[in-house]
């Protein structure tokens, strides 16, 4: 077909000279595929050159505007614009020069061809038709005119027109085909369908490059006014020209002023546009267009009929009903006109569609579909959007509340007020959405009515030209797509918000979130979200409602990308809210029966199979509710029902892993509470273990836990006991979570560091280890008592399957021990009974020490690297350190001990505590022995040797004691042979006296405190000593008077006081003994001053004061009124003035005959008795400072005469075996004291001894 | 505080030591010597003997000490003070320390480079001796030199023949040394 046409114009293409010039241009347009012969070739080339020139020409003038404009028009136009933009951007300056030249050559070529004949007339006319709307600033250039070989104005006009025509063929080059370009030249002879297609494209490209108004119909005809105003009389093309050119263009100019201004400044666009075309029309067209006028008139009439038929209502005032009414009126009117009207429409439609064939002379034709699209757009913008805004507007003022409400949505129990508001919100949002949908539905019905009219026209024509039917189908889908894009892009924020609110509500109901009704009804405790049962009517209703809504949204085009994003957001929110709401604080296993469903699903094969109930229920929820909802909604809005499933099995897996991730985050946040609630929180650990699968999450866990540790535990408000108890829980929890203990090792350092600051940490641990069986029993009982109240909330848990109620309410009940104190901090109050139950010792350690599972390590250590039978072996965790060694058991005790610093420190403290206990209790030492045995296995025999010695000492002394007493009994028996009186006397003087003999080297801190014991005791000591030396020859006893215990019985005038006290107190009260020669009980009570006591007892004043306080506290002594240091015996409670029988300690096991004899079971030293008293501590400290001072002297004498502070501190640290506990600041203070006292001096920042 | 080393995965040596377990006790001689020396130091500090003192040297090595002896009254060394260095072997106390006078001293049993001839620092050494006893022996050696086996023959002769000249030589030789 193109070849034929080309042969037709061979006669004017022989001009060789411009052909050569054009050939050079050919390279620029890269037309390597030009296939032509002879002179025809040159014509083809010239066409291409023209096209190319036109492109280049536009590049520099209008391309930018074109790009901006076309972006909104249609895909094809966008492509064209993109290509233009590409050209423009790649060669903005380089092409300009070449372009000018090309344009010149092009003009030369055209002038010569066109002036030679009339073959190009149709072509010229075609171009002419397009001319009026174009502004061509380049045409008036002087250089341009100068090159014209033919000076005629007609030729000039033709050239202009032609050039414009070529411009509109830009897209031809996009297609890259020579043939098409050739076809374009001979458009009047082309088949109608092709022609109309091309015309459509032509118009679009035209619009993309030049700015024509989108709203009106074709730019060059009067259809604009007629179509929007169907009642007006129809005008002929020539008649309205002058007025028309002014009338519609005036608003255009203002409307698109910005775009126009980008054209050549200084020239008025409308004048340029209007005048040349009318003048050229007037001067050149009439002879040619006599028939064209008729065709044009016919065409325009047909156009009018068609447009009037499908025109949208121009104004709309009725809100919701306008669409339907308009559509009905359309139908009514068409019905009124009856078949005649319909036929008229179809005839006219055929004319309009096939204008190029039927009315070849009608120069101004247009695409009726494009017109309809424009009309729809205009209508939508002018009428529908305001209506939509109206639907949403009344909701705007509540936005703030609304979002706040959503944010609080997952926080349960916001109260009735909020629930009510929430309900109102939902209703209002629903109204907004529904009214919007109805409005859009009505509008779309209108639009599609017009389209269907057109399509039915097409289908009628389809008989004659089959290609049209296919076109119609294509057009239909395209129109639909465009319209939906229009709707979804114009949906306002408010509307989307409303949709979101509605979605949230409905999806929430479907996914099992409790509604406000339930919240209201329940009052205090908010129900947890739970997977709804299969026969829940409410859920089914919500599901139907939601799907219906989504379908409606999809129908009106609101289910586009924005909706999908919205839906994804809502679902994301739902998942988070569900995980938090359903599992927050719920750790215990739900009823396993309720998860039998889950067991049959794919979750069983997942990585988290057979794990905690929470995970199973969550997986079940995701699979059966979450994924189902997603599937249903996405399937609803899917554009391609036959395509792949919107939610695949892999997607479900992904959802599940996402949900598990949320669960992990939740549990990580709760970890500290989980630790506190151990072991009740074991199921929560199962959750964590299954979900903490990546190194990142492990890291997140340790980081988060360390943070909460710092905030909640490691501060001065916690007692060391509490910290250690928590530490035990942490060890057990994290071990259960991660048997490799790597997590623990990441959390521990901070805790250990903090414990090092607690001086009593070691002591608490040791005393805990040594807790007596009684204490252990008591602790067990306390635990049981503590557990029992928890049973009740367990039974009535909501779905949640929750064996534990919400955390906030449960924790204080669950954990009486430590937890109570935690609650104190958080809630400011704690149940009183918790205090009473709180133990004072770390009995857990004693329990653990006796737990065989804890000691497995020792046995396993033997062949730890070769445990081939370990079927549970897993590789070391990825975040384990380089020298990581897998521990075999929990080993709480070992971990805690190693956490407290070196073994030596622990052993030292342990022996101190053991010493204290050995000296304090006369009972057997089973517990100590057992603990000692266990510790020996841990630390080795040698380390605990001193403890062994201590225990043996105590056992030995018992034997020795018995032996001595036996020997003395023998002596007494011999003495009985002497007169009875003396024997009785002897017995009377007797008191029970036992001693413990300690090996000096193996007992810690046995200081001597000097004071004079009561005479009877001294006598006993002497006798005992004697007996000892007879039993063990060549050994001597050194008495540690301040250590021991005494039972004292005081016989006062009106009462008898029995007290267990230490020797110091016994000695002091003995000093108040009435001497023998005071005679009977009428003398006044004994009164002594501190100074007298000091002289009498040679005892440290601090000790005297402490002992006096003790007896004052017992009500035996009181301070004499008016004097500071005098104390008097309180003989009678109610009559202090009465006289006395003075208090005397009496042996408890001895005769109670009122004989005033002091007795004391002066047992051997008690470390704590001495160390516990304050003065003794400060004395110890004084001593320590003295030692340190000697160190410093030794240092400065021997090492270096002058030393700086830092070096001294360093030397102290390395040279003192037990470590140097002072900080540099403390040492500095100490040295400063010495400087003040003149023993040191500072020279040049260094310390030096003052030479004497 | 060594708690970090004691945790599960830390420096290699801690793993080794924990593996060694009980074998560690007594297996590291240097460790034992240091411990013993710390104890000795503590003894020196808690029950100091008059006229003698000692302390580990400034480099933080417990096996190297510096000591000071005041010259006893009624001897030519009265009023003078002498610095000594002690180098303890790693198997101390099973071997004697190497003791040198750092202050130049004119004494029959000390040579000019400060080496000392004293039986308890050689073959008569037992583990029962300690730094303090060595220092006290040296102090008494100042007043009662063993002229039977002199390192400095001239001094041995002068000690008996001419105490005045001996005293002069002692004062000439003595020179307070600077701290290193």
Coordinates of C-alpha atoms in Angstrom, one line a residue, chain A residues 711-1080:
Chain A
X711 CA 17.0 0.3 85.2
X712 CA 15.1 -2.1 87.3
X713 CA 17.7 -4.0 89.3
X714 CA 21.1 -2.5 89.5
X715 CA 20.5 0.5 91.7
X716 CA 20.9 1.2 95.3
X717 CA 17.2 0.6 96.0
X718 CA 17.7 -3.1 95.7
X719 CA 19.2 -5.1 98.4
X720 CA 22.0 -7.4 97.7
X721 CA 19.8 -10.3 98.5
X722 CA 17.3 -9.3 95.9
X723 CA 19.9 -8.8 93.3
X724 CA 21.3 -12.2 94.0
X725 CA 17.9 -13.8 93.9
X726 CA 17.3 -12.2 90.6
X727 CA 20.6 -13.3 89.5
X728 CA 19.7 -16.9 90.3
X729 CA 16.5 -16.5 88.3
X730 CA 18.5 -14.9 85.5
X731 CA 20.9 -17.8 85.4
X732 CA 18.1 -20.3 85.4
X733 CA 16.0 -18.5 82.9
X734 CA 18.7 -17.8 80.4
X735 CA 20.0 -21.3 80.8
X736 CA 16.6 -22.6 80.0
X737 CA 16.4 -20.3 77.1
X738 CA 19.8 -21.0 75.8
X739 CA 21.6 -24.0 77.2
X740 CA 24.8 -22.9 75.7
X741 CA 24.8 -20.0 78.2
X742 CA 26.1 -17.6 75.6
X743 CA 23.2 -15.3 76.2
X744 CA 23.9 -15.4 79.9
X745 CA 27.5 -14.6 79.3
X746 CA 26.5 -11.5 77.4
X747 CA 24.2 -10.3 80.1
X748 CA 26.3 -11.2 83.1
X749 CA 29.3 -8.8 83.1
X750 CA 27.3 -5.8 84.1
X751 CA 25.6 -7.6 86.9
X752 CA 28.8 -9.0 88.1
X753 CA 30.4 -5.7 88.0
X754 CA 27.7 -4.2 90.0
X755 CA 27.8 -7.1 92.6
X756 CA 31.5 -6.3 93.1
X757 CA 30.4 -3.0 94.5
X758 CA 28.2 -4.8 97.0
X759 CA 30.5 -5.7 99.8
X760 CA 28.0 -8.0 101.4
X761 CA 27.4 -10.0 98.2
X762 CA 29.8 -12.8 99.1
X763 CA 28.5 -13.0 102.6
X764 CA 24.9 -13.3 101.4
X765 CA 25.9 -16.1 99.1
X766 CA 27.8 -17.9 101.7
X767 CA 25.2 -17.7 104.3
X768 CA 22.7 -18.7 101.8
X769 CA 24.7 -21.8 101.0
X770 CA 24.8 -22.6 104.7
X771 CA 21.1 -22.1 105.3
X772 CA 19.9 -24.7 107.7
X773 CA 17.4 -27.3 106.7
X774 CA 14.8 -25.5 108.9
X775 CA 15.3 -22.4 106.9
X776 CA 15.0 -24.3 103.7
X777 CA 11.8 -25.9 104.8
X778 CA 10.4 -22.5 105.8
X779 CA 11.3 -21.1 102.4
X780 CA 9.7 -24.1 100.7
X781 CA 6.6 -23.6 102.7
X782 CA 6.6 -19.9 101.8
X783 CA 6.9 -20.7 98.2
X784 CA 4.0 -23.0 98.4
X785 CA 1.9 -20.5 100.2
X786 CA 2.9 -18.0 97.6
X787 CA 1.9 -20.3 94.8
X788 CA -1.5 -21.2 96.1
X789 CA -3.2 -17.8 95.5
X790 CA -2.1 -18.0 91.9
X791 CA -4.3 -21.0 91.3
X792 CA -7.4 -18.9 91.3
X793 CA -6.7 -16.5 88.5
X794 CA -5.4 -19.4 86.5
X795 CA -8.8 -21.0 86.3
X796 CA -10.7 -18.0 84.9
X797 CA -8.4 -16.8 82.3
X798 CA -10.0 -15.7 79.1
X799 CA -9.2 -17.4 75.9
X800 CA -6.0 -16.4 76.2
X801 CA -6.0 -19.7 77.3
X802 CA -4.1 -17.8 79.7
X803 CA -3.1 -19.6 82.7
X804 CA -1.9 -16.3 83.9
X805 CA -3.8 -13.1 84.0
X806 CA -2.6 -9.9 82.8
X807 CA 0.8 -9.2 84.0
X808 CA 0.2 -6.0 85.8
X809 CA -2.3 -7.7 88.1
X810 CA -0.6 -11.0 88.5
X811 CA 3.0 -10.3 89.2
X812 CA 2.7 -9.2 92.7
X813 CA 0.8 -12.2 93.6
X814 CA 3.0 -14.6 91.7
X815 CA 6.3 -13.6 93.1
X816 CA 6.1 -12.8 96.7
X817 CA 9.7 -12.9 97.3
X818 CA 11.5 -10.6 95.0
X819 CA 8.6 -9.6 93.0
X820 CA 7.0 -7.9 95.9
X821 CA 9.8 -5.5 96.0
X822 CA 9.8 -4.9 92.4
X823 CA 6.2 -4.0 92.7
X824 CA 7.0 -1.6 95.4
X825 CA 9.1 0.4 93.0
X826 CA 6.6 0.3 90.3
X827 CA 3.4 0.7 92.0
X828 CA 4.5 2.4 95.1
X829 CA 2.8 -0.1 97.3
X830 CA 3.0 -3.7 98.0
X831 CA 0.9 -6.1 99.9
X832 CA 2.0 -6.4 103.5
X833 CA 2.1 -10.1 103.6
X834 CA 4.8 -10.1 101.1
X835 CA 7.1 -8.5 103.5
X836 CA 6.6 -11.0 106.2
X837 CA 7.3 -13.8 103.8
X838 CA 10.4 -12.4 102.4
X839 CA 13.3 -14.5 103.6
X840 CA 16.4 -13.0 104.9
X841 CA 18.7 -15.6 103.4
X842 CA 19.4 -16.8 100.0
X843 CA 18.0 -20.2 100.7
X844 CA 17.6 -20.9 97.0
X845 CA 21.3 -21.5 96.9
X846 CA 21.1 -24.1 99.6
X847 CA 18.4 -25.8 97.6
X848 CA 20.4 -25.6 94.5
X849 CA 23.5 -26.9 96.1
X850 CA 21.6 -30.0 97.1
X851 CA 20.1 -30.4 93.7
X852 CA 21.9 -33.2 91.9
X853 CA 21.2 -31.7 88.5
X854 CA 23.3 -28.8 89.4
X855 CA 26.3 -30.9 90.1
X856 CA 26.3 -32.9 86.9
X857 CA 29.1 -30.8 85.7
X858 CA 31.7 -32.5 87.8
X859 CA 30.9 -35.9 86.5
X860 CA 30.7 -34.7 82.9
X861 CA 34.0 -32.9 83.1
X862 CA 35.9 -36.1 82.9
X863 CA 35.3 -36.6 79.2
X864 CA 33.6 -33.4 78.2
X865 CA 35.1 -33.3 74.7
X866 CA 34.3 -36.8 73.9
X867 CA 30.6 -37.1 74.6
X868 CA 29.7 -39.1 71.6
X869 CA 26.4 -40.2 73.1
X870 CA 25.0 -36.8 73.3
X871 CA 22.1 -37.0 70.9
X872 CA 20.9 -33.5 71.7
X873 CA 24.2 -32.0 70.5
X874 CA 23.9 -28.8 68.5
X875 CA 26.6 -26.6 67.2
X876 CA 27.7 -23.7 69.3
X877 CA 25.7 -20.5 68.9
X878 CA 27.0 -18.2 66.3
X879 CA 27.6 -15.4 68.8
X880 CA 29.7 -17.5 71.0
X881 CA 33.2 -16.2 71.8
X882 CA 36.4 -17.7 70.5
X883 CA 37.2 -19.7 73.5
X884 CA 33.7 -20.7 74.2
X885 CA 33.3 -23.9 76.1
X886 CA 30.0 -25.6 76.4
X887 CA 28.8 -25.9 79.9
X888 CA 27.1 -29.1 80.9
X889 CA 24.5 -27.9 83.3
X890 CA 22.9 -24.9 84.8
X891 CA 25.4 -24.7 87.6
X892 CA 23.9 -21.8 89.3
X893 CA 26.1 -21.9 92.3
X894 CA 29.2 -22.1 90.2
X895 CA 28.1 -19.2 88.0
X896 CA 27.3 -17.1 90.9
X897 CA 30.5 -17.8 92.7
X898 CA 32.6 -17.1 89.7
X899 CA 30.6 -14.0 89.2
X900 CA 31.6 -12.7 92.6
X901 CA 35.2 -12.5 91.7
X902 CA 38.0 -14.9 92.4
X903 CA 37.6 -18.2 94.2
X904 CA 40.0 -17.0 96.9
X905 CA 37.7 -14.2 97.9
X906 CA 34.8 -16.6 98.1
X907 CA 36.7 -19.2 100.1
X908 CA 38.0 -16.6 102.5
X909 CA 34.5 -15.3 103.1
X910 CA 33.3 -18.8 103.4
X911 CA 35.7 -19.7 106.1
X912 CA 34.9 -16.6 107.9
X913 CA 31.2 -17.4 107.9
X914 CA 31.9 -21.0 108.8
X915 CA 34.1 -19.9 111.7
X916 CA 31.3 -17.7 113.0
X917 CA 28.8 -20.5 112.8
X918 CA 31.1 -23.1 114.3
X919 CA 31.7 -20.8 117.3
X920 CA 28.2 -19.7 117.7
X921 CA 26.2 -22.9 117.9
X922 CA 26.8 -25.8 120.1
X923 CA 24.9 -28.1 117.7
X924 CA 26.2 -30.5 115.2
X925 CA 27.4 -29.1 112.0
X926 CA 25.8 -31.4 109.5
X927 CA 24.9 -28.6 107.1
X928 CA 28.3 -27.1 107.2
X929 CA 29.9 -30.4 106.6
X930 CA 27.7 -31.1 103.7
X931 CA 28.2 -27.8 102.1
X932 CA 31.9 -28.1 102.7
X933 CA 31.9 -31.4 100.9
X934 CA 30.1 -30.0 97.9
X935 CA 32.4 -27.0 97.8
X936 CA 35.4 -29.3 98.0
X937 CA 34.3 -31.0 94.9
X938 CA 34.1 -27.6 93.3
X939 CA 37.2 -26.0 94.5
X940 CA 39.4 -28.9 95.5
X941 CA 40.5 -30.1 98.9
X942 CA 43.5 -27.7 99.3
X943 CA 41.5 -24.6 99.0
X944 CA 39.2 -25.5 101.8
X945 CA 41.8 -26.9 104.1
X946 CA 41.4 -24.3 106.7
X947 CA 37.7 -25.0 106.9
X948 CA 38.5 -28.6 107.5
X949 CA 40.9 -27.7 110.3
X950 CA 38.2 -25.5 111.9
X951 CA 35.7 -28.2 111.9
X952 CA 38.2 -30.6 113.3
X953 CA 39.1 -28.1 116.0
X954 CA 35.6 -27.9 117.1
X955 CA 35.1 -31.6 117.1
X956 CA 38.4 -32.1 118.9
X957 CA 37.6 -29.5 121.5
X958 CA 34.4 -31.3 122.3
X959 CA 36.4 -34.4 123.0
X960 CA 39.1 -32.6 125.0
X961 CA 36.4 -30.7 126.8
X962 CA 34.9 -34.0 127.9
X963 CA 38.2 -35.3 128.9
X964 CA 39.0 -32.3 131.0
X965 CA 35.7 -32.3 132.7
X966 CA 36.1 -36.0 133.5
X967 CA 39.4 -35.4 135.0
X968 CA 38.1 -32.6 137.1
X969 CA 35.1 -34.7 138.1
X970 CA 37.6 -37.2 139.4
X971 CA 39.4 -34.4 141.4
X972 CA 36.1 -33.3 142.8
X973 CA 35.3 -36.9 143.8
X974 CA 38.5 -37.0 145.7
X975 CA 37.7 -33.7 147.3
X976 CA 34.4 -35.1 148.5
X977 CA 36.3 -37.1 150.9
X978 CA 36.9 -33.9 152.8
X979 CA 34.2 -32.4 155.1
X980 CA 30.8 -32.0 153.6
X981 CA 30.6 -28.3 153.9
X982 CA 33.5 -27.7 151.7
X983 CA 32.1 -30.2 149.3
X984 CA 28.8 -28.3 149.1
X985 CA 30.7 -25.1 148.9
X986 CA 32.7 -26.5 146.0
X987 CA 29.5 -27.5 144.2
X988 CA 28.0 -24.2 144.9
X989 CA 31.0 -22.4 143.3
X990 CA 30.8 -24.8 140.4
X991 CA 29.6 -23.5 137.1
X992 CA 29.6 -25.1 133.8
X993 CA 32.4 -24.0 131.7
X994 CA 33.3 -25.2 128.3
X995 CA 35.9 -24.1 125.9
X996 CA 36.7 -24.6 122.3
X997 CA 40.3 -24.9 121.4
X998 CA 41.2 -23.3 118.1
X999 CA 44.3 -23.7 116.1
X1000 CA 45.6 -20.2 115.7
X1001 CA 46.8 -20.4 112.2
X1002 CA 43.7 -21.7 110.6
X1003 CA 41.1 -19.4 112.0
X1004 CA 40.5 -16.1 110.4
X1005 CA 40.7 -12.8 112.3
X1006 CA 41.1 -13.9 115.9
X1007 CA 41.8 -10.6 117.6
X1008 CA 42.3 -10.4 121.3
X1009 CA 40.4 -7.9 123.3
X1010 CA 41.7 -7.3 126.7
X1011 CA 39.5 -7.0 129.7
X1012 CA 39.2 -8.6 133.1
X1013 CA 36.8 -11.4 133.4
X1014 CA 34.8 -11.9 136.5
X1015 CA 36.9 -13.7 139.2
X1016 CA 34.9 -17.0 139.1
X1017 CA 35.4 -17.2 135.4
X1018 CA 39.1 -16.5 135.7
X1019 CA 39.3 -19.3 138.2
X1020 CA 37.5 -21.6 135.9
X1021 CA 39.8 -20.6 133.1
X1022 CA 42.8 -21.4 135.2
X1023 CA 41.4 -24.8 136.1
X1024 CA 40.6 -25.5 132.6
X1025 CA 44.0 -24.5 131.4
X1026 CA 45.5 -26.8 133.9
X1027 CA 43.3 -29.7 132.8
X1028 CA 44.2 -29.0 129.2
X1029 CA 47.9 -28.9 129.8
X1030 CA 47.6 -32.2 131.5
X1031 CA 45.7 -33.7 128.5
X1032 CA 47.9 -32.1 125.9
X1033 CA 51.3 -31.7 127.1
X1034 CA 53.4 -28.8 126.0
X1035 CA 50.5 -26.8 124.7
X1036 CA 49.3 -23.6 126.1
X1037 CA 46.0 -21.9 125.9
X1038 CA 45.5 -18.3 125.1
X1039 CA 42.0 -17.1 126.0
X1040 CA 40.0 -15.0 123.6
X1041 CA 37.8 -13.4 126.2
X1042 CA 35.6 -11.4 124.0
X1043 CA 34.4 -14.3 122.0
X1044 CA 31.9 -16.7 123.3
X1045 CA 28.6 -17.0 124.8
X1046 CA 27.3 -16.7 128.3
X1047 CA 24.0 -17.5 129.8
X1048 CA 23.3 -15.2 132.6
X1049 CA 20.6 -15.5 135.2
X1050 CA 19.9 -12.4 137.2
X1051 CA 17.9 -12.5 140.4
X1052 CA 16.5 -9.2 141.1
X1053 CA 14.2 -8.2 143.9
X1054 CA 11.0 -8.8 142.1
X1055 CA 12.0 -10.9 139.2
X1056 CA 14.5 -13.1 137.6
X1057 CA 16.0 -12.2 134.2
X1058 CA 17.7 -14.8 132.1
X1059 CA 19.7 -13.7 129.1
X1060 CA 22.1 -15.1 126.6
X1061 CA 24.8 -12.6 126.0
X1062 CA 28.4 -12.3 125.0
X1063 CA 31.2 -12.4 127.5
X1064 CA 31.6 -8.6 127.5
X1065 CA 28.1 -8.0 128.5
X1066 CA 28.2 -10.7 131.1
X1067 CA 31.4 -9.2 132.5
X1068 CA 29.8 -5.7 132.7
X1069 CA 26.7 -6.9 134.5
X1070 CA 28.8 -8.9 136.8
X1071 CA 30.5 -5.7 137.9
X1072 CA 27.1 -4.6 139.3
X1073 CA 27.1 -7.7 141.5
X1074 CA 26.5 -6.9 145.1
X1075 CA 29.5 -7.9 147.0
X1076 CA 29.2 -10.6 149.7
X1077 CA 29.7 -8.3 152.5
X1078 CA 26.8 -6.1 151.6
X1079 CA 24.7 -8.4 153.6
X1080 CA 21.0 -8.7 153.2

